[in-house]
PDB file of C-alpha atoms in Angstrom:
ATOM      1  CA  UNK A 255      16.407 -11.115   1.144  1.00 84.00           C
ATOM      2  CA  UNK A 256      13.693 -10.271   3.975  1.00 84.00           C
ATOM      3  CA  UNK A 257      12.063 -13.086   5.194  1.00 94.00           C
ATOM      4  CA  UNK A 258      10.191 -15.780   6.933  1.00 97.00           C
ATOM      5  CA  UNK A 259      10.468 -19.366   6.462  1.00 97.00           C
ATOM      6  CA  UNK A 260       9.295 -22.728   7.582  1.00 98.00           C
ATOM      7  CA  UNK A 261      10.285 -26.132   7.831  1.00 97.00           C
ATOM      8  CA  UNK A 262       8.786 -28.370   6.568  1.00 97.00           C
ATOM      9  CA  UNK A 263       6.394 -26.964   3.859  1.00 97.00           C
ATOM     10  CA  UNK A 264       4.503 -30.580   3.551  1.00 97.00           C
ATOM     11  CA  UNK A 265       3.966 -33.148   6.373  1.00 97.00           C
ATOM     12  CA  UNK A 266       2.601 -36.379   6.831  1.00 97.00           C
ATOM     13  CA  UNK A 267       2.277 -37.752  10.472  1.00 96.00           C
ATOM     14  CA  UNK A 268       0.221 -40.148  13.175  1.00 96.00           C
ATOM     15  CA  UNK A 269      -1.642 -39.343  15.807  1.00 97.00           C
ATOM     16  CA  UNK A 270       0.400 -38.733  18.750  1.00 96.00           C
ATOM     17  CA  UNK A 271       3.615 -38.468  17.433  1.00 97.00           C
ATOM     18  CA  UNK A 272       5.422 -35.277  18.557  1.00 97.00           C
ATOM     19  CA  UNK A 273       6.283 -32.908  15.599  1.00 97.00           C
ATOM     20  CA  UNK A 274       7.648 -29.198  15.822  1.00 98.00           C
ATOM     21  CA  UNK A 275       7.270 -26.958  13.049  1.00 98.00           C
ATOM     22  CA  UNK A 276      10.174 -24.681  12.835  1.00 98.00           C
ATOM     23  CA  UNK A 277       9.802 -20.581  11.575  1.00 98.00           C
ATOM     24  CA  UNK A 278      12.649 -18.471  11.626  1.00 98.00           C
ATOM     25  CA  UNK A 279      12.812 -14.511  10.194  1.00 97.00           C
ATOM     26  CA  UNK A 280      15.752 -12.440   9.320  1.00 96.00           C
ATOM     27  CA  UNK A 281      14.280  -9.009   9.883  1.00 93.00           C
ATOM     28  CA  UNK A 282      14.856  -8.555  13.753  1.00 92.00           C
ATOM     29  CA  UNK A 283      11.291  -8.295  13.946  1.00 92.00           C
ATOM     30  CA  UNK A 284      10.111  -8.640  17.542  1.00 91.00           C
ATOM     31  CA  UNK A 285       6.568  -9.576  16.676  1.00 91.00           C
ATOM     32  CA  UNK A 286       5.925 -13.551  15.557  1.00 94.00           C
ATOM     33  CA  UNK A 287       3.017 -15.322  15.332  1.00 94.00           C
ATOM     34  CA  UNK A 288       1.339 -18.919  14.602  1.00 97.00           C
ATOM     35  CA  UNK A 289      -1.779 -18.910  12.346  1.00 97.00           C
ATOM     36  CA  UNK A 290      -4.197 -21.755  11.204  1.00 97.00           C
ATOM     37  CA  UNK A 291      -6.510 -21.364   8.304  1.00 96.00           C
ATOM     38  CA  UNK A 292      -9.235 -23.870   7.633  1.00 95.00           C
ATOM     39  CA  UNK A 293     -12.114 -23.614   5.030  1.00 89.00           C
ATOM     40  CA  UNK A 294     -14.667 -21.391   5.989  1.00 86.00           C
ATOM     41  CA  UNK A 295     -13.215 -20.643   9.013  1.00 89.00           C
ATOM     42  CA  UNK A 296     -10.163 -18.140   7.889  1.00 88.00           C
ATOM     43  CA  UNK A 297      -6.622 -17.358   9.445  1.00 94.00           C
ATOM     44  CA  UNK A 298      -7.065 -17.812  13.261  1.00 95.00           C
ATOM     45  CA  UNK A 299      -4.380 -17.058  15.608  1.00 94.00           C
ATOM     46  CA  UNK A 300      -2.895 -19.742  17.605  1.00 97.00           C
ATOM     47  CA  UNK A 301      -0.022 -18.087  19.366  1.00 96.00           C
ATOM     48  CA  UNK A 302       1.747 -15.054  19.303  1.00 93.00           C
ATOM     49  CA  UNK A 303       4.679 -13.184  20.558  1.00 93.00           C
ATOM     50  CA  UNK A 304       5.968  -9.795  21.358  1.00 89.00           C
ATOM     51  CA  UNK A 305       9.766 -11.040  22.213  1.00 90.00           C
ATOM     52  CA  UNK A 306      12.094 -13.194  23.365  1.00 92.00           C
ATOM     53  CA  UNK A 307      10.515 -15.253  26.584  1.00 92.00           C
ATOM     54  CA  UNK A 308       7.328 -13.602  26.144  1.00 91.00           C
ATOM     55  CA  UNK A 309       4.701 -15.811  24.847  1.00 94.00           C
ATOM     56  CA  UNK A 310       0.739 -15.132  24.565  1.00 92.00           C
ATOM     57  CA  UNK A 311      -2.836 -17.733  23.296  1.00 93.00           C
ATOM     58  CA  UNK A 312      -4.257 -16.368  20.578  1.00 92.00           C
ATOM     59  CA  UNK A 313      -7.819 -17.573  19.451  1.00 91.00           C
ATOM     60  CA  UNK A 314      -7.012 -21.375  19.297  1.00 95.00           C
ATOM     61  CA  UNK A 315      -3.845 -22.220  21.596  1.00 97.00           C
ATOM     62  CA  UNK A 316      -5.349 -25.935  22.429  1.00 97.00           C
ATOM     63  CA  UNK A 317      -2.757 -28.635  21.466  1.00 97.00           C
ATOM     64  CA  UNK A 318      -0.104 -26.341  20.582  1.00 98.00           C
ATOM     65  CA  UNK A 319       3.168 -25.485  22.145  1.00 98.00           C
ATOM     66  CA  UNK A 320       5.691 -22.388  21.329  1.00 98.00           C
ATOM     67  CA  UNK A 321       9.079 -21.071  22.490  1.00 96.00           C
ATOM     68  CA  UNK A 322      10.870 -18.013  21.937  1.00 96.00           C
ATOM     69  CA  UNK A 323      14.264 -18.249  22.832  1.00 97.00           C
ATOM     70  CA  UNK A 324      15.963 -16.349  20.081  1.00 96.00           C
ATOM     71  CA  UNK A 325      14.883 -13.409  18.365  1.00 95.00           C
ATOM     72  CA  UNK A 326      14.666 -15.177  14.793  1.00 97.00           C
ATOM     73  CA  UNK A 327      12.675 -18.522  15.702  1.00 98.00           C
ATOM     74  CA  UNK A 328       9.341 -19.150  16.872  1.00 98.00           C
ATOM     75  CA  UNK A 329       9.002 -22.868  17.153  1.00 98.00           C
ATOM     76  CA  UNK A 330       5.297 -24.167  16.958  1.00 98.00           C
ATOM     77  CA  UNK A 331       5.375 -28.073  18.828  1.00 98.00           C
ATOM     78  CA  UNK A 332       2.595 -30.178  18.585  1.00 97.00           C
ATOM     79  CA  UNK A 333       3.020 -32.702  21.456  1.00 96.00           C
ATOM     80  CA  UNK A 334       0.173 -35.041  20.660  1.00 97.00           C
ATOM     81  CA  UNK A 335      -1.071 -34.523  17.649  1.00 97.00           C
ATOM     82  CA  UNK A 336      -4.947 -35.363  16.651  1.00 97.00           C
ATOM     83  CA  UNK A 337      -6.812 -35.021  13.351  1.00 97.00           C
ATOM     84  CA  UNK A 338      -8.612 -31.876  13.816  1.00 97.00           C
ATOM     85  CA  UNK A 339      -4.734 -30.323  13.999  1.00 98.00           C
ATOM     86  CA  UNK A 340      -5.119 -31.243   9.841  1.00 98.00           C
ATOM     87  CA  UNK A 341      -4.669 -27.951   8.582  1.00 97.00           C
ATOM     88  CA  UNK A 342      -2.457 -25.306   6.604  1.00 97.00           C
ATOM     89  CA  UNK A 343      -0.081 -23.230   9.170  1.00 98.00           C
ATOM     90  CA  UNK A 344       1.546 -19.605   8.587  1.00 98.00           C
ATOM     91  CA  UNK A 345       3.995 -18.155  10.689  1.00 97.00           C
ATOM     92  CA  UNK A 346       4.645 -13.900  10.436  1.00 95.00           C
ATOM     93  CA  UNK A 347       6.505 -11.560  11.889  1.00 94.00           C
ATOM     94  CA  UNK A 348       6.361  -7.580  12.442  1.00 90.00           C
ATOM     95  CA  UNK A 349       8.621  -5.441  13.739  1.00 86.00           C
ATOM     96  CA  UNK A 350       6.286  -4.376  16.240  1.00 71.00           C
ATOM     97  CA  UNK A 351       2.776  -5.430  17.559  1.00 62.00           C
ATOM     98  CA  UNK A 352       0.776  -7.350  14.788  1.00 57.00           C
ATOM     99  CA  UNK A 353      -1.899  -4.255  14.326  1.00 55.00           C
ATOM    100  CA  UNK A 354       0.445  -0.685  13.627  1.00 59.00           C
ATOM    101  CA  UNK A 355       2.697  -2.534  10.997  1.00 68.00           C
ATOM    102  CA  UNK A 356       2.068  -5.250   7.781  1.00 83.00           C
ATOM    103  CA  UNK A 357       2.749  -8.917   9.244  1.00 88.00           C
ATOM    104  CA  UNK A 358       5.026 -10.502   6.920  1.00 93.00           C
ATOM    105  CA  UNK A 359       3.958 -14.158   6.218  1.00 96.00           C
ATOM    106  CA  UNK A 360       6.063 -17.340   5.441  1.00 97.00           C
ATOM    107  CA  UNK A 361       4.945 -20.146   3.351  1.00 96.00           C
ATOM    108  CA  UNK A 362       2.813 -22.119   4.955  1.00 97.00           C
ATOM    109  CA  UNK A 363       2.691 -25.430   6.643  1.00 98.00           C
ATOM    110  CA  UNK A 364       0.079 -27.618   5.670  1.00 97.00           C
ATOM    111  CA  UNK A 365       0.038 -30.386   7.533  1.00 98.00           C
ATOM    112  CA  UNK A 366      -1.942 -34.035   7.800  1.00 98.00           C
ATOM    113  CA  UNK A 367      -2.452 -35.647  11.017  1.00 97.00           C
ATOM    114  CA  UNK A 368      -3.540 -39.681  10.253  1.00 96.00           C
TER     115      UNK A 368
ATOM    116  CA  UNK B 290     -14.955 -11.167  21.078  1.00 63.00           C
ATOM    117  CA  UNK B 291     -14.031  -8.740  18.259  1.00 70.00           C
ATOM    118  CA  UNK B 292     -15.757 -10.489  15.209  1.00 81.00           C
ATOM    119  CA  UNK B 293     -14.881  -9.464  11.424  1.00 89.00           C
ATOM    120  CA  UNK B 294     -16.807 -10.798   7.878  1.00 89.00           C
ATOM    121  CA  UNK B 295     -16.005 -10.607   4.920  1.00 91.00           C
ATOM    122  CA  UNK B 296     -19.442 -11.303   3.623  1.00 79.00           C
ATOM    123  CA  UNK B 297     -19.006 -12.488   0.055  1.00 82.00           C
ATOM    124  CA  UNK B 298     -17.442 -15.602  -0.411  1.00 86.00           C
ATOM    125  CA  UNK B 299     -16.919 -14.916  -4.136  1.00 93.00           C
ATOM    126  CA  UNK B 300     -16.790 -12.325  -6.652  1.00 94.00           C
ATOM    127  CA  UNK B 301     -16.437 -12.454 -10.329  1.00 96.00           C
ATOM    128  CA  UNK B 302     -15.893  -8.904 -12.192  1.00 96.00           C
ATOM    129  CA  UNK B 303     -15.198  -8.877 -15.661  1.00 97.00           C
ATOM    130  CA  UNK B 304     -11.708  -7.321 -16.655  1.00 97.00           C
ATOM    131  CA  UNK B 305     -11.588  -3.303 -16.563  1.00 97.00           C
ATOM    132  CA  UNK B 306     -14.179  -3.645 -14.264  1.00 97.00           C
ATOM    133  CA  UNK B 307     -13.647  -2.098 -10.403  1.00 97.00           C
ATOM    134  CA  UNK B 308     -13.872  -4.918  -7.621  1.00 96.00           C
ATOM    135  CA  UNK B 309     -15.637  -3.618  -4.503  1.00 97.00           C
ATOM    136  CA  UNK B 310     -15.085  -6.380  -1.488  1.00 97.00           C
ATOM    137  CA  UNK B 311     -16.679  -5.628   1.601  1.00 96.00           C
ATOM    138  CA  UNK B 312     -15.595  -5.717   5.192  1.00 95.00           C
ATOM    139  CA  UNK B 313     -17.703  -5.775   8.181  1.00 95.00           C
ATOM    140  CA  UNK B 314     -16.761  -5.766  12.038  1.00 91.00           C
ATOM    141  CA  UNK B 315     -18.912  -5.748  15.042  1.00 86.00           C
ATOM    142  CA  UNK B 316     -18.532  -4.202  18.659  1.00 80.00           C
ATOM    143  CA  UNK B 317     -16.095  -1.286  18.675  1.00 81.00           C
ATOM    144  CA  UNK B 318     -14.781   0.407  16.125  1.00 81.00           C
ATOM    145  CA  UNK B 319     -11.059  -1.134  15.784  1.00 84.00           C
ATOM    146  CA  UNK B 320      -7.975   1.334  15.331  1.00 83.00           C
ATOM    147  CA  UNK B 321      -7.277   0.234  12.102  1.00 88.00           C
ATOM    148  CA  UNK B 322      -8.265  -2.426   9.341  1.00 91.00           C
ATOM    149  CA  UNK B 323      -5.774  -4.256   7.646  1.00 92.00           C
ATOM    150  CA  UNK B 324      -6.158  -5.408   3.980  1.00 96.00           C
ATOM    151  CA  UNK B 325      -3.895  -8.459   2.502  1.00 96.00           C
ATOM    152  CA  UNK B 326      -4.111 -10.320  -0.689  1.00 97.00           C
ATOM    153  CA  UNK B 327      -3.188 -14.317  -0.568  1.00 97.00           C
ATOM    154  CA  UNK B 328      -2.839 -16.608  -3.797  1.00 96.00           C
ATOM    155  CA  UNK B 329      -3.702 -19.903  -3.874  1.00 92.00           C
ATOM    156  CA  UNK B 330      -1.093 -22.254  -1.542  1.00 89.00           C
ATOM    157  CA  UNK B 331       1.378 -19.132  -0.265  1.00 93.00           C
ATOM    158  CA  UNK B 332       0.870 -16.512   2.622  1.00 95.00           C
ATOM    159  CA  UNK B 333      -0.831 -13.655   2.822  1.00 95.00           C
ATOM    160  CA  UNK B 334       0.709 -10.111   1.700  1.00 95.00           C
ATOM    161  CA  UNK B 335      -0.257  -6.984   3.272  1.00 93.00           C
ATOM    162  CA  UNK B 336      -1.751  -4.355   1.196  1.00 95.00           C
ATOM    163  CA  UNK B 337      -2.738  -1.697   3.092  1.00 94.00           C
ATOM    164  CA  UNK B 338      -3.713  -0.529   6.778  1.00 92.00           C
ATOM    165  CA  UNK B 339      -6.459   2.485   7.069  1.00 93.00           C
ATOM    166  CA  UNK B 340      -6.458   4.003  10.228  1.00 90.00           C
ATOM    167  CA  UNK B 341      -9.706   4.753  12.435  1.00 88.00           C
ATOM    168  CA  UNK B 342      -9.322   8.528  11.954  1.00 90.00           C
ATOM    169  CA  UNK B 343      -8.610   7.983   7.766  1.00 91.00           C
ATOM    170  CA  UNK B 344     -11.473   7.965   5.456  1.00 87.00           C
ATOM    171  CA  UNK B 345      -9.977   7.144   2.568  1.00 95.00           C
ATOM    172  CA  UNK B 346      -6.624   5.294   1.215  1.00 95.00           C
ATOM    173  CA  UNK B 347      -5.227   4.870  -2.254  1.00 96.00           C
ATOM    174  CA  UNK B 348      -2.076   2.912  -3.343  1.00 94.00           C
ATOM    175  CA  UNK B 349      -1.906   2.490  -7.491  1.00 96.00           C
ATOM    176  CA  UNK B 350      -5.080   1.230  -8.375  1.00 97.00           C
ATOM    177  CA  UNK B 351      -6.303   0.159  -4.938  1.00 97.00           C
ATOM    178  CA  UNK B 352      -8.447   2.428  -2.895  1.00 97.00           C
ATOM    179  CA  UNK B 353      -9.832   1.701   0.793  1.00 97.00           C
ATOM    180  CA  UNK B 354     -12.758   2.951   2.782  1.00 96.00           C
ATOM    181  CA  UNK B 355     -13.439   3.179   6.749  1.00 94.00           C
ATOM    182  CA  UNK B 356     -16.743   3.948   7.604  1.00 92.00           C
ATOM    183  CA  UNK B 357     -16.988   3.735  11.330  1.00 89.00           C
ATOM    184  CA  UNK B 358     -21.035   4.519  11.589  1.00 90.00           C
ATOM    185  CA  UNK B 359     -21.827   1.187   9.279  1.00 91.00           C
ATOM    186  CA  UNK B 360     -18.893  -0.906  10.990  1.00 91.00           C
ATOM    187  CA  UNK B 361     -17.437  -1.064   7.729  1.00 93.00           C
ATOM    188  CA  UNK B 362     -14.198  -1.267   5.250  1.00 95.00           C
ATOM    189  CA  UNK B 363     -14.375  -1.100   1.502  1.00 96.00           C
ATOM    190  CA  UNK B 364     -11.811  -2.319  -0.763  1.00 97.00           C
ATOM    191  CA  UNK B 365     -11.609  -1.151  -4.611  1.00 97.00           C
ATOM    192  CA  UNK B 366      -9.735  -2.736  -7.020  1.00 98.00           C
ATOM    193  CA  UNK B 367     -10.022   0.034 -10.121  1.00 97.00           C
ATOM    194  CA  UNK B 368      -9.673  -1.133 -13.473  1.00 97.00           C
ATOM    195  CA  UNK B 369      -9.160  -4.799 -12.426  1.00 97.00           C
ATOM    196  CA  UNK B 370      -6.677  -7.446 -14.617  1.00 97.00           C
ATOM    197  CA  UNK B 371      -6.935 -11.246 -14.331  1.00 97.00           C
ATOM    198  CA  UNK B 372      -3.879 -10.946 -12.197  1.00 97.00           C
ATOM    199  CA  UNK B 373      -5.741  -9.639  -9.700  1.00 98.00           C
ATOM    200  CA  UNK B 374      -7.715 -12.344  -9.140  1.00 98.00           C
ATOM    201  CA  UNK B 375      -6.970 -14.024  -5.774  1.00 97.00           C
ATOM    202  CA  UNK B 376      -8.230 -13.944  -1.791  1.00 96.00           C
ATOM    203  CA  UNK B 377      -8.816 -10.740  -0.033  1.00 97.00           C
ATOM    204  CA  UNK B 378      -8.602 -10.319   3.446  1.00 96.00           C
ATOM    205  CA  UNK B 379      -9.467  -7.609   6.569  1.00 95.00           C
ATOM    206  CA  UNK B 380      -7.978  -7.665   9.132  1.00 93.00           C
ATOM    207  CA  UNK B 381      -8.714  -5.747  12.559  1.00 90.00           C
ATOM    208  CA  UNK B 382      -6.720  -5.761  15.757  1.00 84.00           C
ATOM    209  CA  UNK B 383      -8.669  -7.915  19.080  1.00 82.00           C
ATOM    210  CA  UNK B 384      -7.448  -7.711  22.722  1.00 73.00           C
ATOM    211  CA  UNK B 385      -4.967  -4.818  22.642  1.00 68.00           C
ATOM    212  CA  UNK B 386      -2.512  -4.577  19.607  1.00 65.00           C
ATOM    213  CA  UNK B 387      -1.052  -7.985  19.612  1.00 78.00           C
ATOM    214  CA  UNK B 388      -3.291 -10.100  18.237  1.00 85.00           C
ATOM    215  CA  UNK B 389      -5.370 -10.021  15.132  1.00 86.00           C
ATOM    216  CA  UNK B 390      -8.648 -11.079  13.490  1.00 90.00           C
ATOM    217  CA  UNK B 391      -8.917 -12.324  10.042  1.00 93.00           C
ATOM    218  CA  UNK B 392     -11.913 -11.909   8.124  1.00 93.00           C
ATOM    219  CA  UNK B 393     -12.724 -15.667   6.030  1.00 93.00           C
ATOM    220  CA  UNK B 394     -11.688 -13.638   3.099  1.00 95.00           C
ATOM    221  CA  UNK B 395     -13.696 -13.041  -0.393  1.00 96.00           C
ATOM    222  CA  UNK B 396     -12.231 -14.846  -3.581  1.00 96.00           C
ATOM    223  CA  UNK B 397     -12.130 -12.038  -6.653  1.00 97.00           C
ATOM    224  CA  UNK B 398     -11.740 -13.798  -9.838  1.00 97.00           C
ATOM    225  CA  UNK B 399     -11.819 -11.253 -12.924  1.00 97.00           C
ATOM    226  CA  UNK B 400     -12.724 -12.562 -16.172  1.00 97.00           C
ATOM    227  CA  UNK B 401     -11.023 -11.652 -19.739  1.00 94.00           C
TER     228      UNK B 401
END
């Protein structure tokens, strides 16, 4: 089955304390992407790339790490977390460019930074 | 930057009923719009992309607009269900084709 998942679905951490949020797709999409989405504010983009090594900011790329060293995983790493990280995460893919084809979400993250 | 709202926060229809959820963008007029649909605690799922040059698209009972003189998208849900209720979102391209814009979305919730 086509798809894109993440690891872990529910987490509870400190402030500080490394974490990296794993997202892996089985499509050979090139496309992945790290999204955020807060209450009234929507999905923002955090980070975003169009291949292997090549890495981009999105909207909100402060306190967030990625890699792309395979095709199929797009690591998000938060090296210190803080509070305002709090939030729900997606990861999608595409096979090309977010804009000319559908982004294909995973689960969700949601996350709680004490 | 390329700013997109989704201007209702809410909309109740009653069953049978067509849902009309609005889309607005500012600056330029993007490429293309996306549409998605996202339930309460999973990811979004695309529904459907309407190109700048498109004035119209239809898939089943969905039906979207692009209006490029009012900066604006509009999404029909046609003889709406309770299953339909859930988040809408638009979606535009911002800086080149790799990243994207969400609007906050618009929460349809049809009645019985």
């Amino acid at each position: 089955e086509a798809q894109v998942t993440q690891n872990p679905r529910y987490l509870i951490t400190v402030t500080g304390k490394k974490l990296t949020v794993t997202c892996s797709q089985n499509m050979n999409h090139e496309y992945m992407s790290w999204y955020r989405q807060d209450p009234g504010l929507g999905l923002r983009q955090i980070y975003y790339s169009m291949n292997v090594e090549v890495t981009d900011k999105g909207d909100v790329p402060e306190g967030y790490k990625v890699s792309r060293k395979e095709k199929r995983n797009f690591p998000l790493i938060l090296e210190s977390p803080s509070p305002n990280q709090t939030s729900l995460y997606f990861c999608a893919s595409s096979p090309w460019g977010a804009s000319q084809e559908t982004q294909y979400f995973g689960p969700g993250t949601r996350l709680l930074v004490l | 930057s390329q700013k997109i709202e989704q201007n209702s926060e809410a909309l109740n229809i009653q069953e049978g009923k067509t849902a009309t959820l609005t889309c607005n963008y500012t600056n330029y007029s993007p490429a293309y719009l996306q549409w998605y649909r996202q339930d309460p605690g999973r990811g979004p799922v695309f529904l459907l992309l309407i190109r700048e040059n498109e004035k119209e698209k239809r898939k089943e009972r969905l039906k979207v607009t692009f209006d490029t003189t009012l900066k604006q998208s509009l999404f029909h849900i046609t003889a709406s269900q309770p299953a339909d209720s859930a988040t809408y979102l638009c979606a535009r391209p911002s800086g080149g084709y790799q990243k994207v814009t969400f609007g906050t979305g618009t929460k349809l919730q049809v009645i019985p």
